[in-house]
CSV table of C-alpha atoms in Angstrom, one decimal:
chain,number,residue,atom,x,y,z
A,59,UNK,CA,182.3,127.4,122.9
A,60,UNK,CA,183.8,125.8,125.9
A,61,UNK,CA,181.2,125.4,128.6
A,62,UNK,CA,183.5,124.0,131.3
A,63,UNK,CA,182.4,125.3,134.7
A,64,UNK,CA,185.8,126.6,135.6
A,65,UNK,CA,186.2,128.5,132.3
A,66,UNK,CA,182.7,130.0,132.7
A,67,UNK,CA,183.5,131.1,136.3
A,68,UNK,CA,186.7,132.7,135.3
A,69,UNK,CA,185.1,134.6,132.4
A,70,UNK,CA,182.3,135.7,134.7
A,71,UNK,CA,184.9,136.9,137.3
A,72,UNK,CA,186.7,138.9,134.6
A,73,UNK,CA,183.4,140.4,133.4
A,74,UNK,CA,182.5,141.3,137.0
A,75,UNK,CA,185.8,143.0,137.9
A,76,UNK,CA,187.0,144.4,134.6
A,77,UNK,CA,184.4,143.8,131.9
A,78,UNK,CA,182.2,146.5,130.3
A,79,UNK,CA,178.6,147.0,131.2
A,80,UNK,CA,176.1,145.3,129.1
A,81,UNK,CA,173.8,147.8,127.5
A,82,UNK,CA,170.4,147.8,129.3
A,83,UNK,CA,167.5,146.3,127.4
A,84,UNK,CA,165.7,149.5,127.8
A,85,UNK,CA,166.5,152.7,129.7
A,86,UNK,CA,165.0,153.3,133.2
A,87,UNK,CA,161.6,155.2,133.1
A,88,UNK,CA,161.3,154.3,129.4
A,89,UNK,CA,157.7,153.3,130.0
A,90,UNK,CA,156.9,156.8,131.3
A,91,UNK,CA,158.2,159.3,128.7
A,92,UNK,CA,156.6,162.2,130.5
A,93,UNK,CA,158.3,161.7,133.9
A,94,UNK,CA,161.5,160.6,132.2
A,95,UNK,CA,162.0,164.2,130.9
A,96,UNK,CA,162.5,165.3,134.5
A,97,UNK,CA,164.5,162.3,135.7
A,98,UNK,CA,167.9,164.0,135.0
A,99,UNK,CA,167.4,167.3,136.8
A,100,UNK,CA,165.5,165.6,139.7
A,101,UNK,CA,168.3,163.0,140.0
A,102,UNK,CA,171.0,165.7,140.1
A,103,UNK,CA,169.1,167.6,142.8
A,104,UNK,CA,168.8,164.4,144.8
A,105,UNK,CA,172.5,163.6,144.4
A,106,UNK,CA,173.4,167.1,145.5
A,107,UNK,CA,171.2,166.8,148.6
A,108,UNK,CA,172.7,163.4,149.4
A,109,UNK,CA,176.2,164.8,149.0
A,110,UNK,CA,175.4,167.6,151.4
A,111,UNK,CA,173.9,165.2,153.9
A,112,UNK,CA,176.9,162.8,153.7
A,113,UNK,CA,179.2,165.7,154.1
A,114,UNK,CA,177.4,166.9,157.2
A,115,UNK,CA,177.6,163.4,158.8
A,116,UNK,CA,181.2,162.9,157.9
A,117,UNK,CA,182.0,166.4,159.4
A,118,UNK,CA,180.2,165.4,162.6
A,119,UNK,CA,182.4,162.3,162.8
A,120,UNK,CA,185.4,164.7,162.9
A,121,UNK,CA,186.9,163.9,159.5
A,122,UNK,CA,189.0,166.6,157.9
A,123,UNK,CA,187.2,168.6,155.2
A,124,UNK,CA,189.2,167.1,152.3
A,125,UNK,CA,188.5,163.5,153.5
A,126,UNK,CA,184.9,164.4,154.2
A,127,UNK,CA,184.5,165.8,150.6
A,128,UNK,CA,186.2,162.6,149.2
A,129,UNK,CA,183.9,160.3,151.1
A,130,UNK,CA,180.8,162.3,150.2
A,131,UNK,CA,181.8,162.1,146.5
A,132,UNK,CA,182.4,158.4,146.7
A,133,UNK,CA,178.9,158.0,148.3
A,134,UNK,CA,177.2,159.9,145.5
A,135,UNK,CA,179.2,158.7,142.5
A,136,UNK,CA,177.7,155.1,142.3
A,137,UNK,CA,174.2,156.6,142.2
A,138,UNK,CA,175.1,158.9,139.3
A,139,UNK,CA,176.5,156.0,137.3
A,140,UNK,CA,173.7,153.6,138.2
A,141,UNK,CA,171.2,154.4,135.4
A,142,UNK,CA,173.6,153.7,132.5
A,143,UNK,CA,176.5,151.8,134.0
A,144,UNK,CA,175.1,149.6,136.8
A,145,UNK,CA,178.2,147.3,137.0
A,146,UNK,CA,180.5,150.3,137.3
A,147,UNK,CA,178.2,151.7,140.0
A,148,UNK,CA,178.5,148.5,141.9
A,149,UNK,CA,182.3,148.5,141.7
A,150,UNK,CA,182.4,152.1,143.0
A,151,UNK,CA,180.0,151.0,145.8
A,152,UNK,CA,182.3,148.2,146.9
A,153,UNK,CA,185.2,150.6,146.9
A,154,UNK,CA,183.2,153.1,149.0
A,155,UNK,CA,182.1,150.4,151.5
A,156,UNK,CA,185.8,149.4,152.0
A,157,UNK,CA,187.2,152.9,152.2
A,158,UNK,CA,184.6,155.1,153.8
A,159,UNK,CA,184.7,153.5,157.2
A,160,UNK,CA,187.7,154.5,159.3
A,161,UNK,CA,187.4,157.0,162.1
A,162,UNK,CA,183.7,156.1,162.5
A,163,UNK,CA,182.4,156.8,166.1
A,164,UNK,CA,182.8,153.8,168.4
A,165,UNK,CA,179.2,153.9,169.4
A,166,UNK,CA,177.9,153.5,165.9
A,167,UNK,CA,176.2,150.2,165.1
A,168,UNK,CA,177.2,150.4,161.4
A,169,UNK,CA,180.6,151.4,159.9
A,170,UNK,CA,178.9,153.4,157.2
A,171,UNK,CA,176.9,156.5,157.0
A,172,UNK,CA,173.1,156.0,156.4
A,173,UNK,CA,173.3,157.6,152.9
A,174,UNK,CA,176.1,155.1,151.9
A,175,UNK,CA,174.3,152.1,153.4
A,176,UNK,CA,170.9,152.9,151.7
A,177,UNK,CA,172.6,153.9,148.4
A,178,UNK,CA,174.5,150.6,148.4
A,179,UNK,CA,171.3,148.6,148.8
A,180,UNK,CA,169.8,150.4,145.9
A,181,UNK,CA,172.8,149.8,143.7
A,182,UNK,CA,173.1,146.1,144.4
A,183,UNK,CA,169.3,145.7,143.9
A,184,UNK,CA,169.6,147.2,140.4
A,185,UNK,CA,172.7,145.2,139.5
A,186,UNK,CA,171.2,141.9,140.7
A,187,UNK,CA,168.4,142.5,138.2
A,188,UNK,CA,170.7,143.4,135.3
A,189,UNK,CA,173.5,140.8,135.2
A,190,UNK,CA,173.3,137.1,134.2
A,191,UNK,CA,173.7,134.3,136.7
A,192,UNK,CA,177.5,133.7,136.6
A,193,UNK,CA,178.2,137.4,137.0
A,194,UNK,CA,175.5,137.6,139.7
A,195,UNK,CA,177.2,134.9,141.7
A,196,UNK,CA,180.5,136.9,141.7
A,197,UNK,CA,178.7,140.1,142.6
A,198,UNK,CA,177.1,138.5,145.6
A,199,UNK,CA,180.3,136.9,146.7
A,200,UNK,CA,182.3,140.1,146.4
A,201,UNK,CA,179.6,142.1,148.1
A,202,UNK,CA,179.8,140.0,151.2
A,203,UNK,CA,183.5,141.0,151.7
A,204,UNK,CA,182.7,144.4,153.3
A,205,UNK,CA,179.9,142.8,155.3
A,206,UNK,CA,182.1,140.0,156.7
A,207,UNK,CA,185.1,142.3,157.4
A,208,UNK,CA,183.5,145.5,158.7
A,209,UNK,CA,180.0,144.8,160.0
A,210,UNK,CA,179.5,143.9,163.6
A,211,UNK,CA,179.0,140.1,164.1
A,212,UNK,CA,175.5,140.7,165.5
A,213,UNK,CA,174.4,142.5,162.3
A,214,UNK,CA,176.1,140.3,159.7
A,215,UNK,CA,173.4,137.6,159.4
A,216,UNK,CA,170.6,140.1,158.6
A,217,UNK,CA,172.7,141.9,156.0
A,218,UNK,CA,173.7,138.6,154.4
A,219,UNK,CA,170.1,137.5,154.3
A,220,UNK,CA,169.1,140.8,152.7
A,221,UNK,CA,171.8,140.3,150.0
A,222,UNK,CA,170.5,136.8,149.3
A,223,UNK,CA,166.9,137.9,149.1
A,224,UNK,CA,167.8,140.8,146.8
A,225,UNK,CA,169.8,138.4,144.6
A,226,UNK,CA,166.9,135.9,144.3
A,227,UNK,CA,164.4,138.6,143.5
A,228,UNK,CA,166.8,140.3,141.1
A,229,UNK,CA,167.4,137.1,139.2
A,230,UNK,CA,163.6,136.5,139.0
A,231,UNK,CA,163.0,140.0,137.7
A,232,UNK,CA,165.8,139.5,135.0
A,233,UNK,CA,164.4,136.2,133.9
A,234,UNK,CA,160.9,137.6,133.7
A,235,UNK,CA,162.1,140.5,131.7
A,236,UNK,CA,164.0,138.3,129.3
A,237,UNK,CA,161.0,136.0,128.9
A,238,UNK,CA,158.8,139.0,128.0
A,239,UNK,CA,161.4,140.2,125.5
A,240,UNK,CA,161.5,136.7,124.0
A,241,UNK,CA,157.8,136.5,123.7
A,242,UNK,CA,157.7,140.0,122.1
A,243,UNK,CA,160.4,139.0,119.6
A,244,UNK,CA,158.5,135.7,118.9
A,245,UNK,CA,155.3,137.7,118.4
A,246,UNK,CA,157.0,140.1,116.0
A,247,UNK,CA,158.5,137.1,114.0
A,248,UNK,CA,155.0,135.5,113.9
A,249,UNK,CA,153.5,138.8,112.6
A,250,UNK,CA,156.2,139.0,110.0
A,251,UNK,CA,155.6,135.4,109.0
A,252,UNK,CA,151.9,136.0,108.7
A,253,UNK,CA,152.5,139.1,106.5
A,254,UNK,CA,154.9,137.0,104.3
A,255,UNK,CA,152.3,134.2,104.0
A,256,UNK,CA,149.6,136.8,103.1
A,257,UNK,CA,151.8,138.2,100.4
A,258,UNK,CA,152.5,134.7,99.0
A,259,UNK,CA,148.8,133.7,99.1
A,260,UNK,CA,148.0,136.9,97.3
A,261,UNK,CA,150.6,136.2,94.7
A,262,UNK,CA,149.3,132.7,94.3
A,263,UNK,CA,145.8,134.0,93.8
A,264,UNK,CA,147.0,136.4,91.2
A,265,UNK,CA,148.9,133.6,89.4
A,266,UNK,CA,145.9,131.3,89.5
A,267,UNK,CA,143.4,133.8,88.2
A,268,UNK,CA,145.8,135.1,85.6
A,269,UNK,CA,146.3,131.6,84.3
A,270,UNK,CA,142.7,130.6,84.5
A,271,UNK,CA,141.4,133.7,82.7
A,272,UNK,CA,144.1,134.9,80.4
A,273,UNK,CA,145.6,131.6,79.3
A,274,UNK,CA,142.1,130.3,78.5
A,275,UNK,CA,141.3,133.2,76.1
A,276,UNK,CA,144.8,133.3,74.6
A,277,UNK,CA,144.6,129.6,73.9
A,278,UNK,CA,141.3,130.1,72.1
A,279,UNK,CA,142.7,133.0,70.1
A,280,UNK,CA,145.7,130.8,69.0
A,281,UNK,CA,143.3,127.9,68.1
A,282,UNK,CA,140.9,130.2,66.3
A,283,UNK,CA,143.7,132.0,64.3
A,284,UNK,CA,145.4,128.8,63.2
A,285,UNK,CA,142.2,127.0,62.2
A,286,UNK,CA,140.7,130.0,60.4
A,287,UNK,CA,142.3,129.2,57.0
A,288,UNK,CA,140.8,125.7,57.2
A,289,UNK,CA,137.3,126.8,58.4
A,290,UNK,CA,136.9,129.7,56.0
A,291,UNK,CA,136.9,129.4,52.3
A,292,UNK,CA,138.9,131.5,49.8
A,293,UNK,CA,141.1,133.1,52.4
A,294,UNK,CA,143.7,135.3,50.6
A,295,UNK,CA,147.3,134.5,51.3
A,296,UNK,CA,148.0,137.8,53.1
A,297,UNK,CA,145.1,137.1,55.4
A,298,UNK,CA,146.3,133.6,56.1
A,299,UNK,CA,149.7,135.0,56.9
A,300,UNK,CA,148.0,137.4,59.3
A,301,UNK,CA,146.2,134.5,61.0
A,302,UNK,CA,149.5,132.7,61.4
A,303,UNK,CA,151.1,135.8,62.9
A,304,UNK,CA,148.2,136.2,65.3
A,305,UNK,CA,148.5,132.6,66.4
A,306,UNK,CA,152.3,133.0,66.9
A,307,UNK,CA,151.8,136.2,69.0
A,308,UNK,CA,149.2,134.4,71.1
A,309,UNK,CA,151.7,131.5,71.7
A,310,UNK,CA,154.4,134.0,72.6
A,311,UNK,CA,152.1,135.7,75.1
A,312,UNK,CA,151.3,132.3,76.7
A,313,UNK,CA,155.0,131.6,77.0
A,314,UNK,CA,155.7,135.0,78.7
A,315,UNK,CA,152.8,134.5,81.0
A,316,UNK,CA,154.1,131.1,82.1
A,317,UNK,CA,157.4,132.7,83.0
A,318,UNK,CA,155.5,135.2,85.1
A,319,UNK,CA,153.5,132.4,86.8
A,320,UNK,CA,156.8,130.7,87.7
A,321,UNK,CA,157.7,133.9,89.7
A,322,UNK,CA,154.3,134.4,91.2
A,323,UNK,CA,153.2,130.9,92.2
A,324,UNK,CA,154.1,129.6,95.6
A,325,UNK,CA,154.0,126.1,97.0
A,326,UNK,CA,151.0,126.5,99.3
A,327,UNK,CA,147.7,128.2,98.8
A,328,UNK,CA,144.3,128.5,100.3
A,329,UNK,CA,140.9,128.2,98.7
A,330,UNK,CA,139.5,131.1,96.8
A,331,UNK,CA,136.0,132.1,97.9
A,332,UNK,CA,135.7,135.5,96.3
A,333,UNK,CA,132.6,136.1,94.2
A,334,UNK,CA,133.5,134.7,90.7
A,335,UNK,CA,131.8,132.8,87.8
A,336,UNK,CA,129.8,129.8,88.7
A,337,UNK,CA,128.2,126.8,87.0
A,338,UNK,CA,125.5,128.9,85.4
A,339,UNK,CA,128.3,130.4,83.2
A,340,UNK,CA,129.4,127.1,81.8
A,341,UNK,CA,127.1,127.4,78.8
A,342,UNK,CA,128.5,130.8,77.7
A,343,UNK,CA,132.1,129.5,78.1
A,344,UNK,CA,131.3,126.4,76.0
A,345,UNK,CA,129.7,128.6,73.3
A,346,UNK,CA,132.8,130.8,73.1
A,347,UNK,CA,135.0,127.7,72.7
A,348,UNK,CA,132.7,126.4,69.9
A,349,UNK,CA,133.0,129.8,68.1
A,350,UNK,CA,136.8,129.4,68.4
A,351,UNK,CA,136.6,126.1,66.5
A,352,UNK,CA,136.7,123.7,69.4
A,353,UNK,CA,134.1,121.0,69.1
A,354,UNK,CA,132.7,120.8,72.6
A,355,UNK,CA,129.7,118.9,74.0
A,356,UNK,CA,128.3,120.0,77.4
A,357,UNK,CA,126.5,117.3,79.5
A,358,UNK,CA,125.3,119.2,82.6
A,359,UNK,CA,122.2,119.0,84.7
A,360,UNK,CA,120.4,122.2,85.7
A,361,UNK,CA,122.2,123.7,88.7
A,362,UNK,CA,120.7,125.2,91.8
A,363,UNK,CA,123.2,127.8,93.0
A,364,UNK,CA,121.6,127.7,96.5
A,365,UNK,CA,122.6,124.0,96.7
A,366,UNK,CA,126.1,124.3,95.4
A,367,UNK,CA,128.4,126.5,97.5
A,368,UNK,CA,130.0,129.4,95.7
A,369,UNK,CA,133.6,128.1,96.2
A,370,UNK,CA,132.6,124.7,94.7
A,371,UNK,CA,130.9,126.4,91.7
A,372,UNK,CA,133.9,128.6,91.1
A,373,UNK,CA,136.4,125.7,91.3
A,374,UNK,CA,134.2,123.6,88.9
A,375,UNK,CA,134.1,126.5,86.5
A,376,UNK,CA,137.9,127.0,86.6
A,377,UNK,CA,138.6,123.3,86.1
A,378,UNK,CA,136.3,123.2,83.1
A,379,UNK,CA,137.9,126.4,81.7
A,380,UNK,CA,141.4,125.0,82.1
A,381,UNK,CA,140.4,121.6,80.7
A,382,UNK,CA,139.1,123.3,77.5
A,383,UNK,CA,142.2,125.4,77.3
A,384,UNK,CA,144.5,122.3,77.6
A,385,UNK,CA,142.4,120.5,74.9
A,386,UNK,CA,142.7,123.4,72.6
A,387,UNK,CA,146.5,123.6,73.1
A,388,UNK,CA,147.4,120.0,73.0
A,389,UNK,CA,144.6,118.2,71.0
A,390,UNK,CA,143.5,120.7,68.4
A,391,UNK,CA,140.6,119.3,66.3
A,392,UNK,CA,139.7,116.6,68.9
A,393,UNK,CA,136.2,116.4,70.2
A,394,UNK,CA,135.8,117.5,73.8
A,395,UNK,CA,133.1,116.4,76.2
A,396,UNK,CA,132.4,118.3,79.5
A,397,UNK,CA,130.4,116.4,82.1
A,398,UNK,CA,129.0,118.0,85.3
A,399,UNK,CA,127.1,115.9,87.8
A,400,UNK,CA,125.4,117.4,90.8
A,401,UNK,CA,125.3,114.9,93.6
A,402,UNK,CA,123.8,114.9,97.1
A,403,UNK,CA,127.1,115.6,98.9
A,404,UNK,CA,129.4,116.8,96.1
A,405,UNK,CA,129.9,117.9,92.5
A,406,UNK,CA,131.6,115.8,89.9
A,407,UNK,CA,133.4,117.5,87.0
A,408,UNK,CA,135.0,115.7,84.0
A,409,UNK,CA,136.6,117.1,80.8
A,410,UNK,CA,137.8,114.6,78.2
A,411,UNK,CA,138.9,114.8,74.7
A,412,UNK,CA,139.1,112.1,72.0
A,413,UNK,CA,142.4,111.4,70.2
A,414,UNK,CA,143.7,114.4,68.4
A,415,UNK,CA,143.4,114.4,64.6
A,416,UNK,CA,145.5,117.6,64.2
A,417,UNK,CA,148.9,118.6,65.7
A,418,UNK,CA,148.9,120.6,68.9
A,419,UNK,CA,148.7,124.3,68.2
A,420,UNK,CA,150.6,125.5,71.3
A,421,UNK,CA,153.8,124.5,73.0
A,422,UNK,CA,153.9,121.7,75.6
A,423,UNK,CA,153.3,124.1,78.5
A,424,UNK,CA,154.8,124.2,82.0
A,425,UNK,CA,152.3,122.2,84.1
A,426,UNK,CA,150.7,125.2,85.8
A,427,UNK,CA,147.2,124.3,84.4
A,428,UNK,CA,147.1,120.8,86.1
A,429,UNK,CA,148.7,122.3,89.2
A,430,UNK,CA,146.0,124.9,89.4
A,431,UNK,CA,143.2,122.4,88.9
A,432,UNK,CA,144.6,120.1,91.6
A,433,UNK,CA,145.0,123.0,94.0
A,434,UNK,CA,141.4,124.1,93.5
A,435,UNK,CA,140.1,120.6,94.1
A,436,UNK,CA,142.3,119.7,97.1
A,437,UNK,CA,141.7,123.1,98.8
A,438,UNK,CA,138.1,122.2,99.0
A,439,UNK,CA,138.8,118.7,100.4
A,440,UNK,CA,138.1,117.1,97.1
A,441,UNK,CA,140.1,114.9,94.7
A,442,UNK,CA,141.6,115.5,91.3
A,443,UNK,CA,142.9,113.0,88.7
A,444,UNK,CA,144.3,113.5,85.2
A,445,UNK,CA,145.7,111.1,82.6
A,446,UNK,CA,145.5,109.5,79.2
A,447,UNK,CA,142.5,107.4,78.2
A,448,UNK,CA,142.8,103.9,76.7
A,449,UNK,CA,141.6,105.1,73.3
A,450,UNK,CA,144.4,107.7,73.2
A,451,UNK,CA,142.4,110.7,74.5
A,452,UNK,CA,142.9,112.5,77.7
A,453,UNK,CA,140.7,113.3,80.7
A,454,UNK,CA,140.7,115.4,83.9
A,455,UNK,CA,138.2,114.7,86.6
A,456,UNK,CA,137.5,116.3,90.0
A,457,UNK,CA,135.2,115.4,92.9
A,458,UNK,CA,134.3,118.5,94.9
A,459,UNK,CA,132.5,118.0,98.2
A,460,UNK,CA,129.9,120.6,99.4
A,461,UNK,CA,131.4,120.7,102.9
A,462,UNK,CA,133.8,123.5,102.0
A,463,UNK,CA,134.8,124.0,105.6
A,464,UNK,CA,136.4,120.6,105.7
A,465,UNK,CA,138.9,121.4,103.0
A,466,UNK,CA,142.5,122.0,103.5
A,467,UNK,CA,142.7,125.7,104.2
């Protein structure tokens, strides 16, 4: 948009003289709903009283009744339009100041009746607080025309100073109101953003727990079903076919779950500190993996849960769980070693498998497992590494510090 000063000034002049009123940010008396119910009847009664007072003054000036009625109506009309159409009320006020003056008594210090003068001050004060600066400048300039042409020279300076003061105060009120509205809008946006982030974090938590728990057990089911014909002797052909079908169903369930995780998982997440399994449950998990046909060796020192924070124990448990699930999927038949070392300032976790002697029993996966393990480690301020070993095996390792508060939350 062209911001040339002349163009802006001409547009502001057109808005001032002919343009529509901008809708007020909020109705008058909106903060007081109780009194606002009586504002309309009280305002009408006040306008009627002002009309009668003006009519009396104009009659005392010797104006004919039709002219006196017209001038009284022109005095009251701006006040009636002021609550909803302040710019229109100002235009009617300027017209009244220019018209309702002739035949005033010669001994009068002002060319207008007191109701018209006081009502005009009220109108311009409201308008100054409602319009933007370019329009405000034109309103002030046009408002000085009746003052410079009709007011006695001895009284012009005080009136002009009053107009200037009202313009400054009105502009400050308008800027303050806009600032409050902007802050309120920003606060609302921040609240919505916090709600959105909370939803994303909850979805991430669901995705992580779903993968850590369900994928682990489904992988073991697939491994156990596919290796059952080799571990058990004299398995009938129909039973072997059933095992193959079970394994296929488990792999299909894993595939569907990974698609769901792709929808649920977000890019950022925070640490999970809810009560969950800890390091004392590693033995039971390793035993379950052995029963499923996965040769696992656990090398772990006795753990004092009072020494290891709950979030660290949970993260270590989930990393070992995911490491066993990955070994079962991608290196079926390979020996797996789980190592847990409790240090003075942190916990070390390592899951490694030897080169696979059998083909993988599940598809290549989508990478959610490594992502989840890395997220758990880094959310606690720790480190995570994963990669192949020189002998052809694979290992994942994490260092989890005890100072949970220092993690990236």
